GROMACS .gro file of C-alpha atoms in nm:
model
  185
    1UNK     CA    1  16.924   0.083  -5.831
    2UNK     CA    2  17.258   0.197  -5.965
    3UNK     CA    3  17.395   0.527  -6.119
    4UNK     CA    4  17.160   0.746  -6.313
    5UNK     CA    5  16.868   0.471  -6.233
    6UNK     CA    6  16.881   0.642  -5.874
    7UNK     CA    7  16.850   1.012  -6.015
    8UNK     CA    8  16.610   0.869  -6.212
    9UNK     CA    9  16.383   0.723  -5.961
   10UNK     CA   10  16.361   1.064  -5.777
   11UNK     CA   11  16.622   0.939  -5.484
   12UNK     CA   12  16.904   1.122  -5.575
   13UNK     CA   13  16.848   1.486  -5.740
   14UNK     CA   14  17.158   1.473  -5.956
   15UNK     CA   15  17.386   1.217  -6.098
   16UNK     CA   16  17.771   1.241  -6.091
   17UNK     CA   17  17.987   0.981  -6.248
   18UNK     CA   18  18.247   0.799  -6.005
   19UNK     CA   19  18.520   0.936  -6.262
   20UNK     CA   20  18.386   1.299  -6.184
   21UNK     CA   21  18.348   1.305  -5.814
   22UNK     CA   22  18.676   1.440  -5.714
   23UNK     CA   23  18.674   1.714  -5.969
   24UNK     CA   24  18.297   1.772  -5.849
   25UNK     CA   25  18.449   1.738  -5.418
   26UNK     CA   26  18.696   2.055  -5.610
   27UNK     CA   27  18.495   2.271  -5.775
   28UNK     CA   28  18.241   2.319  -5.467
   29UNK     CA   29  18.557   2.343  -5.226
   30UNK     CA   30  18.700   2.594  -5.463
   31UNK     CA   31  18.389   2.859  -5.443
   32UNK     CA   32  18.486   3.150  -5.371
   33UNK     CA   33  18.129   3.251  -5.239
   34UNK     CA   34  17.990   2.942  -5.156
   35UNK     CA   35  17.596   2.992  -5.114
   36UNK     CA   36  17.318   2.786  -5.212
   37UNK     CA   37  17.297   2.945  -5.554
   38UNK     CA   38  17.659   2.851  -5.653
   39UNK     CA   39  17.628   2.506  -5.509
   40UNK     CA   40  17.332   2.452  -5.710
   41UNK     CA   41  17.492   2.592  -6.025
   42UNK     CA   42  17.764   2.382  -5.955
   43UNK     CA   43  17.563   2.053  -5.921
   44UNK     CA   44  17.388   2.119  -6.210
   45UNK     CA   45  17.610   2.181  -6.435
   46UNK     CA   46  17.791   1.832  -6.302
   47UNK     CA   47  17.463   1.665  -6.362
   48UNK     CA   48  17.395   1.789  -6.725
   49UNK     CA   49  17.766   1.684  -6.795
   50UNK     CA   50  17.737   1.365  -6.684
   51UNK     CA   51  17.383   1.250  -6.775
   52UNK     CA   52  17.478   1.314  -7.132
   53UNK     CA   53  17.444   0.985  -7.315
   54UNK     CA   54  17.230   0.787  -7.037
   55UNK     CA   55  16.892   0.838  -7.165
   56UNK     CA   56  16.860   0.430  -7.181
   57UNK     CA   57  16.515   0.346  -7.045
   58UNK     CA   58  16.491   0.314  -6.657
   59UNK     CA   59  16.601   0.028  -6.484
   60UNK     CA   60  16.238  -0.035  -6.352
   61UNK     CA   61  16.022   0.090  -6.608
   62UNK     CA   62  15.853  -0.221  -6.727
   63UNK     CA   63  15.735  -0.263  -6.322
   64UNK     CA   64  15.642   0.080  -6.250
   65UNK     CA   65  15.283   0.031  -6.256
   66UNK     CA   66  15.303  -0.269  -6.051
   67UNK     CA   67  15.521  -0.065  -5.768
   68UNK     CA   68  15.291   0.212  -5.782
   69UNK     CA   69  14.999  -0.037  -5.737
   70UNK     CA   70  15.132  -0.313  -5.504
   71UNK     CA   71  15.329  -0.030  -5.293
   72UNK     CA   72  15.067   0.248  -5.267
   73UNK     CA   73  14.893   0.051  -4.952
   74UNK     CA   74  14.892   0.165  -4.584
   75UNK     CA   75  15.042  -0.125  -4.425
   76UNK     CA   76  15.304  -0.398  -4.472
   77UNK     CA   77  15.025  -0.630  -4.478
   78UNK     CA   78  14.827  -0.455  -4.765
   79UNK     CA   79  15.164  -0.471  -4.953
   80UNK     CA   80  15.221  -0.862  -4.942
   81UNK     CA   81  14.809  -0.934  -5.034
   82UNK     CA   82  14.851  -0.655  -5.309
   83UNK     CA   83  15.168  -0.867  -5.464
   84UNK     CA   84  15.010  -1.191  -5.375
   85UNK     CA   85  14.719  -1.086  -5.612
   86UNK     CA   86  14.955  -0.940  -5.855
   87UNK     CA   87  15.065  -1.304  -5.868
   88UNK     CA   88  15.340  -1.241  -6.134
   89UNK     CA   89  15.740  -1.308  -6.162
   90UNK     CA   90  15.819  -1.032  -6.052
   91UNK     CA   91  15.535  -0.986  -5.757
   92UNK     CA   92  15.627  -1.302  -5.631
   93UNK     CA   93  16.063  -1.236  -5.590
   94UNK     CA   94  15.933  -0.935  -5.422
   95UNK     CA   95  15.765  -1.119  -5.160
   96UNK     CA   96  16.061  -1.343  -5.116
   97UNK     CA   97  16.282  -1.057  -5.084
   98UNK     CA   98  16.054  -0.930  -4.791
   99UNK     CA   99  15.972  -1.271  -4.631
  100UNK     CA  100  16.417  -1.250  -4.560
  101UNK     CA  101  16.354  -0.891  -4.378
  102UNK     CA  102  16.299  -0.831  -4.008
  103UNK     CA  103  15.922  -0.787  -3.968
  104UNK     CA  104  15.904  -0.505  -3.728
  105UNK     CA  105  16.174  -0.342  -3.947
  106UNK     CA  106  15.934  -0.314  -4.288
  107UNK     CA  107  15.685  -0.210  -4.044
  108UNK     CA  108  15.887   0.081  -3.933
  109UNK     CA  109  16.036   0.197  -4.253
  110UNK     CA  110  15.708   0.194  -4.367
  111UNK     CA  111  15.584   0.421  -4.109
  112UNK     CA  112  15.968   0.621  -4.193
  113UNK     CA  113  15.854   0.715  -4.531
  114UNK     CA  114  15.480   0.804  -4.449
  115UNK     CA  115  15.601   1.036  -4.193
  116UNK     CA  116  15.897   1.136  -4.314
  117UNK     CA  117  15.730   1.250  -4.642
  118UNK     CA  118  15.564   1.525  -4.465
  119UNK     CA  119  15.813   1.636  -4.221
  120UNK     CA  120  16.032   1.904  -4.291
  121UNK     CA  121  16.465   1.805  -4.302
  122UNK     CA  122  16.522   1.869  -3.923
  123UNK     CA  123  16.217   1.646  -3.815
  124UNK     CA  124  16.337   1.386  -4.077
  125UNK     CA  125  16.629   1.345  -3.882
  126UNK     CA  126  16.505   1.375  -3.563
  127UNK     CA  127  16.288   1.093  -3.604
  128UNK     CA  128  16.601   0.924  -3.790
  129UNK     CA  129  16.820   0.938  -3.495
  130UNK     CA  130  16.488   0.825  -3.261
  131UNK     CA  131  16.501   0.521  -3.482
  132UNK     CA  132  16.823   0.413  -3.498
  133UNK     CA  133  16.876   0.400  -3.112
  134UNK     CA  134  16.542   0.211  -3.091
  135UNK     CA  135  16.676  -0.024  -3.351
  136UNK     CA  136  16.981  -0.037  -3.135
  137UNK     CA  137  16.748  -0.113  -2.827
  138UNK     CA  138  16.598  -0.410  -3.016
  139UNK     CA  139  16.707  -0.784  -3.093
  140UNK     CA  140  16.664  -0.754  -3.444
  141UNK     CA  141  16.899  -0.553  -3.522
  142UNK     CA  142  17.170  -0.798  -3.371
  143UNK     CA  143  17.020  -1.085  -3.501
  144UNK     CA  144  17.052  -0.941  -3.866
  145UNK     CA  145  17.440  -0.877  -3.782
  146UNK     CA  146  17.457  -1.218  -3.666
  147UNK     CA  147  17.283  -1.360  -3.952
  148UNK     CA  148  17.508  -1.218  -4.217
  149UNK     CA  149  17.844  -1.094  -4.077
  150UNK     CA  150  17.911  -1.303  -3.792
  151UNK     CA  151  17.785  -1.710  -3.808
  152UNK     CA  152  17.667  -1.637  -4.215
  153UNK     CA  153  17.439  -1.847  -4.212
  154UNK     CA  154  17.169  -1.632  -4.351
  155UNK     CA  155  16.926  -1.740  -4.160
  156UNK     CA  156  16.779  -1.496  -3.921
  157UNK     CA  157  16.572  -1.570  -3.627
  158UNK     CA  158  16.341  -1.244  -3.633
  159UNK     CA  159  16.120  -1.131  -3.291
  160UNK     CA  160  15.871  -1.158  -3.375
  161UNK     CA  161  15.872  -1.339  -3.664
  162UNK     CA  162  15.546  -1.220  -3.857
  163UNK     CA  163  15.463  -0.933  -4.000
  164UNK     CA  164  15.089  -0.994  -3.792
  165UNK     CA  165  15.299  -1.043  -3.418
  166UNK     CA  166  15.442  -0.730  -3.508
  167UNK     CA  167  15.213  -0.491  -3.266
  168UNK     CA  168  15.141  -0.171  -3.348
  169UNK     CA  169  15.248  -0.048  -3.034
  170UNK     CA  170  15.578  -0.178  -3.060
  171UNK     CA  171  15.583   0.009  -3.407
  172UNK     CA  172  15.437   0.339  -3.191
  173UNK     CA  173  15.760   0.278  -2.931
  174UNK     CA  174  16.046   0.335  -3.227
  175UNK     CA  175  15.901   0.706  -3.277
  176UNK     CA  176  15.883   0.801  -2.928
  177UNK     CA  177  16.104   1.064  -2.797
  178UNK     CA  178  16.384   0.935  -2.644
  179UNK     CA  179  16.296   1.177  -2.370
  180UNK     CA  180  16.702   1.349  -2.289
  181UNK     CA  181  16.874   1.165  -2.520
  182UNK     CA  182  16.621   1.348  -2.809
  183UNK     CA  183  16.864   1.446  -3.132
  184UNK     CA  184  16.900   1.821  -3.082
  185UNK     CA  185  16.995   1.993  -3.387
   0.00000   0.00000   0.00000
């Protein structure tokens, strides 16, 4: 997704074009009371400015009933049989896209947005940080940097490999606490 396509989706709450951000980065260093009512008048106004004139259709529109119903499953694995039987175009690039990704990595962002869904901001990152030095901890992470930045060959050698050797206690040992090296906010 790109530009107002993001807002759009619900991952960004306001859009800003690239040509306004440094008058935007001005006006909010400018406040002279800077609370979260001025910041938010601020934003918005921004926002209306800007989306004027990109009320095209979404981006994804024509697939948003097949996200909603191939995506809405608990697992990874419900995911790739849900677009299996979906068994269109689209379904099917999705699965290649996926079939390139670390396994234990869609297992875990999975897992990132269940959770993080109903956790408040400091828990998000919390369990953020607790991820990203498990990732750190893990081969995967390195072989994707290998893959594509270093030897470019694209070609990833993921442990494991499947989406079913993926255990769901190794998924359980990413959210852990890191015991004294726990994100304190």
């Amino acid at each position: 997704l790109k530009g107002y396509d993001v807002k759009h989706a619900g991952v960004a709450t306001h859009f800003v074009t690239s040509e306004k951000l440094t008058e935007l980065e001005s006006s909010l260093l400018n406040l002279v009371d800077p609370h979260a009512n001025s910041i938010q008048e601020v934003l918005n106004d921004y926002d209306k400015k800007c989306s004027e004139g990109h009320s095209k259709e979404f981006a994804l529109e024509k697939f948003t009933n097949q996200i909603n119903s191939c995506f809405d499953q608990s697992s990874m694995e419900g995911i790739i049989k849900a677009l299996e039987k979906d068994d269109t175009e689209w379904a099917l690039k999705q699965i290649e896209i996926l079939n390139k990704m670390s396994p234990t990595s869609l297992k875990i962002t999975l897992r990132q947005l269940q959770e993080g869904a109903k956790l408040n901001l400091a828990d998000c990152l919390k369990m953020e940080y607790r991820l990203t030095q498990r990732c750190m901890e893990d081969n995967d992470f390195y072989e994707g940097i290998r893959a594509v930045l270093i030897d470019k060959d694209n070609s990833p050698k993921w442990n494991p490999s499947t989406l079913n050797a993926v255990t769901q206690e190794k998924v359980e040992h990413y959210f852990e606490t890191l015991g004294d090296r726990e994100l304190v906010l």
